[in-house]
Amino acid sequence: MYAYDEFDQRFVRERVAQFRDQVSRRLSGSLTEDEFRPLRLQNGLYLQLHAYMLRIAVPYGVLAPRQLRQLALIADKFDKGYGHFTTRQNLQFNWPKLRDVPDILGLLADVEMHSIQTSGNCIRNVTADQFAGVARDETEDPRPVGELLRQWSSLHPEFSFLPRKFKIAVTGAESDRAVLKAHDVGVRILRNPDTQEIGYQILAGGGLCRTPMVGRVVRDFLPKGQLLAYIDAIMRVYNSEGRRDNKFKARIKILVHELGLETFRDKVEAEFSRGPDWSAEENAELARLAPYFAQTPYETLPAVSRAFEAAKLANSAFAEWAGNALFPHRVSGYAAVTVSLKPVGGVPGDMTSDQMRAFADLAERYSLDELRVTHAQNLVLPHVKLDDLPALWRALGELGLATANVGLVTDIIACPGLDYCALATARSIPIAQAISKRFGDSARQREIGPLQIKISGCINACGHHHVGHIGILGLEKRGQESYQVTLGGDASEHMAVGELLGPGLTAEQVPDAVERIVGVYLAERRDGETFIETVKRLGVGAFKAAFLAGAQNEAA
């Protein structure tokens, strides 16, 4: 993984010192909260319902064991002994005291981490495919591009005060595991079908929140060396023409929609044509960055592990976990392992400090000193020998981290909701827990198969409810929490926004509603057909009658 150079170290340390002075002035009263607010947001510090919340960047989702141990230390010393992984591959601490935040940032700097631009109207943490560098369907590892974008965007003087926040995702794979089309800008590394040259497809105008929109292709193919100049052109068009009079209409998706794709594209291309030529510098920087991500010391191993195969035959629980958690690795004899942070009835994305420390040990022992954070609030050990999987599974089981539910009905994405967030209008966590308990039986989960439930506690959609196969949005209605249910969302390369099934439900009604939806699927599916495939074949209308009938019966 990337290692900070002297400039990076100085840059982050200077930022910590600057914020320490700002916090001191806020505590002394020489800065008002209105004056302090933009300063703390630029350093990832929010004021939530009960306390401050600090959001820590995990660029393109890559963590080292020593960094995870440092997060555990911070959790114990300055928080309540746990952290929360988010849908932007970040980690949040929900209970820091303002006076302690500079010390926390100093500890982060010690292990090459920071909270810069995890909030504010700027370019946020760049996210990526959690299987970057190991996936078999990958054209090229996107992590060097992610690091290039991180360095370019950090405190960019022109793009630090945009009309609204701005999110970029990158992937180098055929299958979209980074949800490119839900981002302000998506970057896909691919080959030109005519020349076989590697370059980029650029998407823009995606986003969720109160007006969900699917990102559109702005450039089919952009040669290597021109990425920063082209994104710079997009940012300039957005910065100059994006709405600043209404924050709800200030995202780039609204600009693309109002201008129309062709007009927006023409403006970007015109800006790009008169912009700088950074190709030599960009290619040189990518060449400098690439070795940081290509030094994985793999062993030469057989494609089939006798120990692994024997363990599956001997232990059905291990076989179930292996069938659920493993992702094919490009190197023979290895697998990438997704580790669920969704124990049945647990809080999605939460991890205790003890689990962090022990997991860091496992990453060192079994995954070549590396782990990843996924946008689905899980973790990945990307480089595990097949021979080591039985021992890893036993160790994960001792930590409560061997739940075999990745991608299944209890692998629920949920934002913190009204339990923590000052913007939330309803709770998310208790809804996720109730659904998880309802469908907790492992045999039943396997019978249902892949099913993505995503829950948000407000219209800002931090839980990605719009693109859940089943999406749940919590709102306030006449002083009560009300939950809207949508169906048919898709976060893949075939991204779709779910359709509303009917009127809002009480919290108690939501698990029964999900039960009825799943019941229609089980009754109507064809052999081998997944939940989302059945929904797309039948249409949302085929599920509405069961949803509405149940809701009406419960109301009566």
PDB file of C-alpha atoms in Angstrom, residues 39-218:
ATOM      1  CA  LEU A  39     -13.232  24.776  10.105  1.00  0.00           C
ATOM      2  CA  ARG A  40     -14.232  21.604  11.953  1.00  0.00           C
ATOM      3  CA  LEU A  41     -16.121  20.249   8.956  1.00  0.00           C
ATOM      4  CA  GLN A  42     -12.988  20.589   6.828  1.00  0.00           C
ATOM      5  CA  ASN A  43     -11.382  18.240   9.351  1.00  0.00           C
ATOM      6  CA  GLY A  44     -14.211  15.710   9.399  1.00  0.00           C
ATOM      7  CA  LEU A  45     -15.726  16.784  12.717  1.00  0.00           C
ATOM      8  CA  TYR A  46     -19.532  16.887  12.963  1.00  0.00           C
ATOM      9  CA  LEU A  47     -21.761  17.919  15.859  1.00  0.00           C
ATOM     10  CA  GLN A  48     -24.336  15.135  16.184  1.00  0.00           C
ATOM     11  CA  LEU A  49     -27.344  14.653  18.434  1.00  0.00           C
ATOM     12  CA  HIS A  50     -25.433  13.727  21.584  1.00  0.00           C
ATOM     13  CA  ALA A  51     -21.779  14.456  20.904  1.00  0.00           C
ATOM     14  CA  TYR A  52     -19.226  15.255  18.243  1.00  0.00           C
ATOM     15  CA  MET A  53     -18.569  12.671  15.526  1.00  0.00           C
ATOM     16  CA  LEU A  54     -15.178  12.333  13.835  1.00  0.00           C
ATOM     17  CA  ARG A  55     -15.053  10.753  10.372  1.00  0.00           C
ATOM     18  CA  ILE A  56     -11.693   9.259   9.414  1.00  0.00           C
ATOM     19  CA  ALA A  57     -10.674   8.768   5.798  1.00  0.00           C
ATOM     20  CA  VAL A  58      -9.742   5.335   4.499  1.00  0.00           C
ATOM     21  CA  PRO A  59      -8.607   6.231   0.955  1.00  0.00           C
ATOM     22  CA  TYR A  60      -9.932   3.757  -1.627  1.00  0.00           C
ATOM     23  CA  GLY A  61     -10.773   1.436   1.276  1.00  0.00           C
ATOM     24  CA  VAL A  62      -7.235   0.191   2.054  1.00  0.00           C
ATOM     25  CA  LEU A  63      -6.015  -0.234   5.644  1.00  0.00           C
ATOM     26  CA  ALA A  64      -2.853  -1.638   7.201  1.00  0.00           C
ATOM     27  CA  PRO A  65      -2.973  -3.663  10.453  1.00  0.00           C
ATOM     28  CA  ARG A  66      -0.992  -0.991  12.317  1.00  0.00           C
ATOM     29  CA  GLN A  67      -3.611   1.563  11.299  1.00  0.00           C
ATOM     30  CA  LEU A  68      -6.461  -0.609  12.545  1.00  0.00           C
ATOM     31  CA  ARG A  69      -4.633  -1.045  15.860  1.00  0.00           C
ATOM     32  CA  GLN A  70      -4.315   2.727  16.134  1.00  0.00           C
ATOM     33  CA  LEU A  71      -8.041   3.071  15.537  1.00  0.00           C
ATOM     34  CA  ALA A  72      -8.597   0.574  18.357  1.00  0.00           C
ATOM     35  CA  LEU A  73      -6.395   2.636  20.650  1.00  0.00           C
ATOM     36  CA  ILE A  74      -8.349   5.798  19.786  1.00  0.00           C
ATOM     37  CA  ALA A  75     -11.636   3.960  20.376  1.00  0.00           C
ATOM     38  CA  ASP A  76     -10.537   2.969  23.866  1.00  0.00           C
ATOM     39  CA  LYS A  77      -8.831   6.198  24.888  1.00  0.00           C
ATOM     40  CA  PHE A  78     -11.173   8.791  23.378  1.00  0.00           C
ATOM     41  CA  ASP A  79     -14.458   7.051  22.506  1.00  0.00           C
ATOM     42  CA  LYS A  80     -16.573   4.181  23.865  1.00  0.00           C
ATOM     43  CA  GLY A  81     -14.537   1.230  22.667  1.00  0.00           C
ATOM     44  CA  TYR A  82     -15.862   0.810  19.134  1.00  0.00           C
ATOM     45  CA  GLY A  83     -15.950   2.406  15.691  1.00  0.00           C
ATOM     46  CA  HIS A  84     -18.455   2.424  12.849  1.00  0.00           C
ATOM     47  CA  PHE A  85     -17.526   1.650   9.226  1.00  0.00           C
ATOM     48  CA  THR A  86     -19.553   3.617   6.681  1.00  0.00           C
ATOM     49  CA  THR A  87     -20.747   3.341   3.090  1.00  0.00           C
ATOM     50  CA  ARG A  88     -17.869   5.596   1.968  1.00  0.00           C
ATOM     51  CA  GLN A  89     -15.242   3.176   3.262  1.00  0.00           C
ATOM     52  CA  ASN A  90     -14.569   5.542   6.184  1.00  0.00           C
ATOM     53  CA  LEU A  91     -14.634   4.951   9.926  1.00  0.00           C
ATOM     54  CA  GLN A  92     -16.571   7.121  12.374  1.00  0.00           C
ATOM     55  CA  PHE A  93     -16.141   7.693  16.081  1.00  0.00           C
ATOM     56  CA  ASN A  94     -19.392   8.860  17.626  1.00  0.00           C
ATOM     57  CA  TRP A  95     -18.325  10.113  21.070  1.00  0.00           C
ATOM     58  CA  PRO A  96     -15.078  12.141  20.974  1.00  0.00           C
ATOM     59  CA  LYS A  97     -14.764  15.269  23.101  1.00  0.00           C
ATOM     60  CA  LEU A  98     -13.784  18.428  21.264  1.00  0.00           C
ATOM     61  CA  ARG A  99     -10.710  19.008  23.428  1.00  0.00           C
ATOM     62  CA  ASP A 100      -9.384  15.545  22.470  1.00  0.00           C
ATOM     63  CA  VAL A 101      -9.813  15.773  18.695  1.00  0.00           C
ATOM     64  CA  PRO A 102      -6.378  17.351  17.975  1.00  0.00           C
ATOM     65  CA  ASP A 103      -4.733  14.529  19.932  1.00  0.00           C
ATOM     66  CA  ILE A 104      -6.758  12.000  17.933  1.00  0.00           C
ATOM     67  CA  LEU A 105      -5.637  13.612  14.686  1.00  0.00           C
ATOM     68  CA  GLY A 106      -2.052  13.467  15.926  1.00  0.00           C
ATOM     69  CA  LEU A 107      -2.373   9.740  16.581  1.00  0.00           C
ATOM     70  CA  LEU A 108      -3.822   9.281  13.103  1.00  0.00           C
ATOM     71  CA  ALA A 109      -0.893  11.172  11.592  1.00  0.00           C
ATOM     72  CA  ASP A 110       1.452   8.775  13.378  1.00  0.00           C
ATOM     73  CA  VAL A 111       0.107   5.960  11.157  1.00  0.00           C
ATOM     74  CA  GLU A 112      -0.380   7.964   7.932  1.00  0.00           C
ATOM     75  CA  MET A 113      -4.106   8.687   8.367  1.00  0.00           C
ATOM     76  CA  HIS A 114      -6.229  11.822   8.626  1.00  0.00           C
ATOM     77  CA  SER A 115      -9.767  13.214   8.538  1.00  0.00           C
ATOM     78  CA  ILE A 116      -9.176  15.895   5.909  1.00  0.00           C
ATOM     79  CA  GLN A 117     -12.093  16.419   3.514  1.00  0.00           C
ATOM     80  CA  THR A 118     -14.325  13.743   4.999  1.00  0.00           C
ATOM     81  CA  SER A 119     -16.891  16.527   5.250  1.00  0.00           C
ATOM     82  CA  GLY A 120     -17.559  19.910   3.719  1.00  0.00           C
ATOM     83  CA  ASN A 121     -18.324  21.074   0.177  1.00  0.00           C
ATOM     84  CA  CYS A 122     -15.186  19.593  -1.324  1.00  0.00           C
ATOM     85  CA  ILE A 123     -13.962  16.421  -3.014  1.00  0.00           C
ATOM     86  CA  ARG A 124     -14.537  13.713  -0.405  1.00  0.00           C
ATOM     87  CA  ASN A 125     -12.698  10.456   0.258  1.00  0.00           C
ATOM     88  CA  VAL A 126     -12.158   8.604  -3.042  1.00  0.00           C
ATOM     89  CA  THR A 127     -13.656   5.106  -2.935  1.00  0.00           C
ATOM     90  CA  ALA A 128     -12.848   1.990  -4.956  1.00  0.00           C
ATOM     91  CA  ASP A 129     -13.650  -1.654  -5.597  1.00  0.00           C
ATOM     92  CA  GLN A 130     -12.832  -3.559  -2.401  1.00  0.00           C
ATOM     93  CA  PHE A 131     -11.217  -6.310  -4.520  1.00  0.00           C
ATOM     94  CA  ALA A 132      -8.903  -3.904  -6.361  1.00  0.00           C
ATOM     95  CA  GLY A 133      -5.676  -5.600  -7.373  1.00  0.00           C
ATOM     96  CA  VAL A 134      -6.928  -9.158  -6.791  1.00  0.00           C
ATOM     97  CA  ALA A 135     -10.071  -9.490  -8.932  1.00  0.00           C
ATOM     98  CA  ARG A 136      -9.898 -11.705 -12.001  1.00  0.00           C
ATOM     99  CA  ASP A 137     -12.225  -9.442 -13.993  1.00  0.00           C
ATOM    100  CA  GLU A 138      -9.949  -6.438 -13.543  1.00  0.00           C
ATOM    101  CA  THR A 139      -8.288  -4.624 -16.442  1.00  0.00           C
ATOM    102  CA  GLU A 140      -5.925  -2.744 -14.141  1.00  0.00           C
ATOM    103  CA  ASP A 141      -5.572  -2.058 -10.422  1.00  0.00           C
ATOM    104  CA  PRO A 142      -7.429   1.241  -9.705  1.00  0.00           C
ATOM    105  CA  ARG A 143      -5.644   1.990  -6.423  1.00  0.00           C
ATOM    106  CA  PRO A 144      -2.814   4.056  -8.000  1.00  0.00           C
ATOM    107  CA  VAL A 145      -5.519   6.173  -9.649  1.00  0.00           C
ATOM    108  CA  GLY A 146      -7.278   6.469  -6.293  1.00  0.00           C
ATOM    109  CA  GLU A 147      -4.067   7.685  -4.681  1.00  0.00           C
ATOM    110  CA  LEU A 148      -3.424  10.091  -7.557  1.00  0.00           C
ATOM    111  CA  LEU A 149      -6.882  11.592  -7.047  1.00  0.00           C
ATOM    112  CA  ARG A 150      -6.392  11.772  -3.275  1.00  0.00           C
ATOM    113  CA  GLN A 151      -3.203  13.764  -3.614  1.00  0.00           C
ATOM    114  CA  TRP A 152      -4.567  16.024  -6.356  1.00  0.00           C
ATOM    115  CA  SER A 153      -7.802  16.827  -4.531  1.00  0.00           C
ATOM    116  CA  SER A 154      -6.465  17.335  -0.992  1.00  0.00           C
ATOM    117  CA  LEU A 155      -7.032  21.000  -0.076  1.00  0.00           C
ATOM    118  CA  HIS A 156      -7.249  21.871  -3.766  1.00  0.00           C
ATOM    119  CA  PRO A 157      -7.416  25.692  -3.725  1.00  0.00           C
ATOM    120  CA  GLU A 158     -10.086  25.872  -6.429  1.00  0.00           C
ATOM    121  CA  PHE A 159     -12.269  22.971  -5.330  1.00  0.00           C
ATOM    122  CA  SER A 160     -12.370  23.246  -1.535  1.00  0.00           C
ATOM    123  CA  PHE A 161     -15.550  25.364  -1.522  1.00  0.00           C
ATOM    124  CA  LEU A 162     -17.776  23.766  -4.144  1.00  0.00           C
ATOM    125  CA  PRO A 163     -21.550  24.270  -4.387  1.00  0.00           C
ATOM    126  CA  ARG A 164     -21.932  20.945  -2.521  1.00  0.00           C
ATOM    127  CA  LYS A 165     -19.971  17.859  -1.518  1.00  0.00           C
ATOM    128  CA  PHE A 166     -18.419  15.882  -4.368  1.00  0.00           C
ATOM    129  CA  LYS A 167     -17.790  12.132  -4.453  1.00  0.00           C
ATOM    130  CA  ILE A 168     -15.561  10.127  -6.818  1.00  0.00           C
ATOM    131  CA  ALA A 169     -15.315   6.344  -7.179  1.00  0.00           C
ATOM    132  CA  VAL A 170     -12.887   4.278  -9.263  1.00  0.00           C
ATOM    133  CA  THR A 171     -12.785   0.692 -10.510  1.00  0.00           C
ATOM    134  CA  GLY A 172     -10.805  -1.339 -12.984  1.00  0.00           C
ATOM    135  CA  ALA A 173     -13.221  -4.259 -13.194  1.00  0.00           C
ATOM    136  CA  GLU A 174     -16.020  -5.363 -15.491  1.00  0.00           C
ATOM    137  CA  SER A 175     -18.441  -5.828 -12.594  1.00  0.00           C
ATOM    138  CA  ASP A 176     -19.157  -2.598 -10.761  1.00  0.00           C
ATOM    139  CA  ARG A 177     -18.488  -3.184  -7.067  1.00  0.00           C
ATOM    140  CA  ALA A 178     -17.830   0.526  -6.413  1.00  0.00           C
ATOM    141  CA  VAL A 179     -21.340   1.825  -7.343  1.00  0.00           C
ATOM    142  CA  LEU A 180     -19.877   4.200  -9.943  1.00  0.00           C
ATOM    143  CA  LYS A 181     -23.254   5.367 -11.215  1.00  0.00           C
ATOM    144  CA  ALA A 182     -24.275   6.681  -7.787  1.00  0.00           C
ATOM    145  CA  HIS A 183     -21.316   9.076  -7.665  1.00  0.00           C
ATOM    146  CA  ASP A 184     -20.779  12.630  -8.849  1.00  0.00           C
ATOM    147  CA  VAL A 185     -17.944  11.243 -10.985  1.00  0.00           C
ATOM    148  CA  GLY A 186     -17.167   7.602 -11.707  1.00  0.00           C
ATOM    149  CA  VAL A 187     -13.908   6.422 -13.285  1.00  0.00           C
ATOM    150  CA  ARG A 188     -13.715   2.996 -14.921  1.00  0.00           C
ATOM    151  CA  ILE A 189     -10.361   1.713 -16.196  1.00  0.00           C
ATOM    152  CA  LEU A 190     -10.858  -0.246 -19.430  1.00  0.00           C
ATOM    153  CA  ARG A 191      -9.362  -1.097 -22.804  1.00  0.00           C
ATOM    154  CA  ASN A 192     -10.184   0.750 -25.983  1.00  0.00           C
ATOM    155  CA  PRO A 193     -11.963  -1.949 -28.013  1.00  0.00           C
ATOM    156  CA  ASP A 194     -10.273  -0.748 -31.216  1.00  0.00           C
ATOM    157  CA  THR A 195      -6.673  -0.188 -30.087  1.00  0.00           C
ATOM    158  CA  GLN A 196      -6.541  -2.264 -26.839  1.00  0.00           C
ATOM    159  CA  GLU A 197      -5.003   0.824 -25.209  1.00  0.00           C
ATOM    160  CA  ILE A 198      -5.807   1.139 -21.498  1.00  0.00           C
ATOM    161  CA  GLY A 199      -7.624   4.313 -20.512  1.00  0.00           C
ATOM    162  CA  TYR A 200     -10.726   5.549 -18.733  1.00  0.00           C
ATOM    163  CA  GLN A 201     -14.476   5.745 -19.140  1.00  0.00           C
ATOM    164  CA  ILE A 202     -15.797   8.804 -17.287  1.00  0.00           C
ATOM    165  CA  LEU A 203     -19.284   9.031 -15.784  1.00  0.00           C
ATOM    166  CA  ALA A 204     -20.853  12.087 -14.161  1.00  0.00           C
ATOM    167  CA  GLY A 205     -24.088  13.214 -12.609  1.00  0.00           C
ATOM    168  CA  GLY A 206     -24.921  10.287 -10.375  1.00  0.00           C
ATOM    169  CA  GLY A 207     -26.093  10.608  -6.802  1.00  0.00           C
ATOM    170  CA  LEU A 208     -28.746   9.594  -4.305  1.00  0.00           C
ATOM    171  CA  CYS A 209     -30.109  11.890  -1.564  1.00  0.00           C
ATOM    172  CA  ARG A 210     -33.526  13.510  -2.143  1.00  0.00           C
ATOM    173  CA  THR A 211     -33.239  13.392  -5.958  1.00  0.00           C
ATOM    174  CA  PRO A 212     -31.641  10.077  -6.932  1.00  0.00           C
ATOM    175  CA  MET A 213     -30.103  10.001 -10.404  1.00  0.00           C
ATOM    176  CA  VAL A 214     -28.064   7.470 -12.357  1.00  0.00           C
ATOM    177  CA  GLY A 215     -24.646   8.643 -13.553  1.00  0.00           C
ATOM    178  CA  ARG A 216     -24.225   9.112 -17.304  1.00  0.00           C
ATOM    179  CA  VAL A 217     -21.247   8.469 -19.557  1.00  0.00           C
ATOM    180  CA  VAL A 218     -19.518  11.762 -20.378  1.00  0.00           C
TER     181      VAL A 218
END
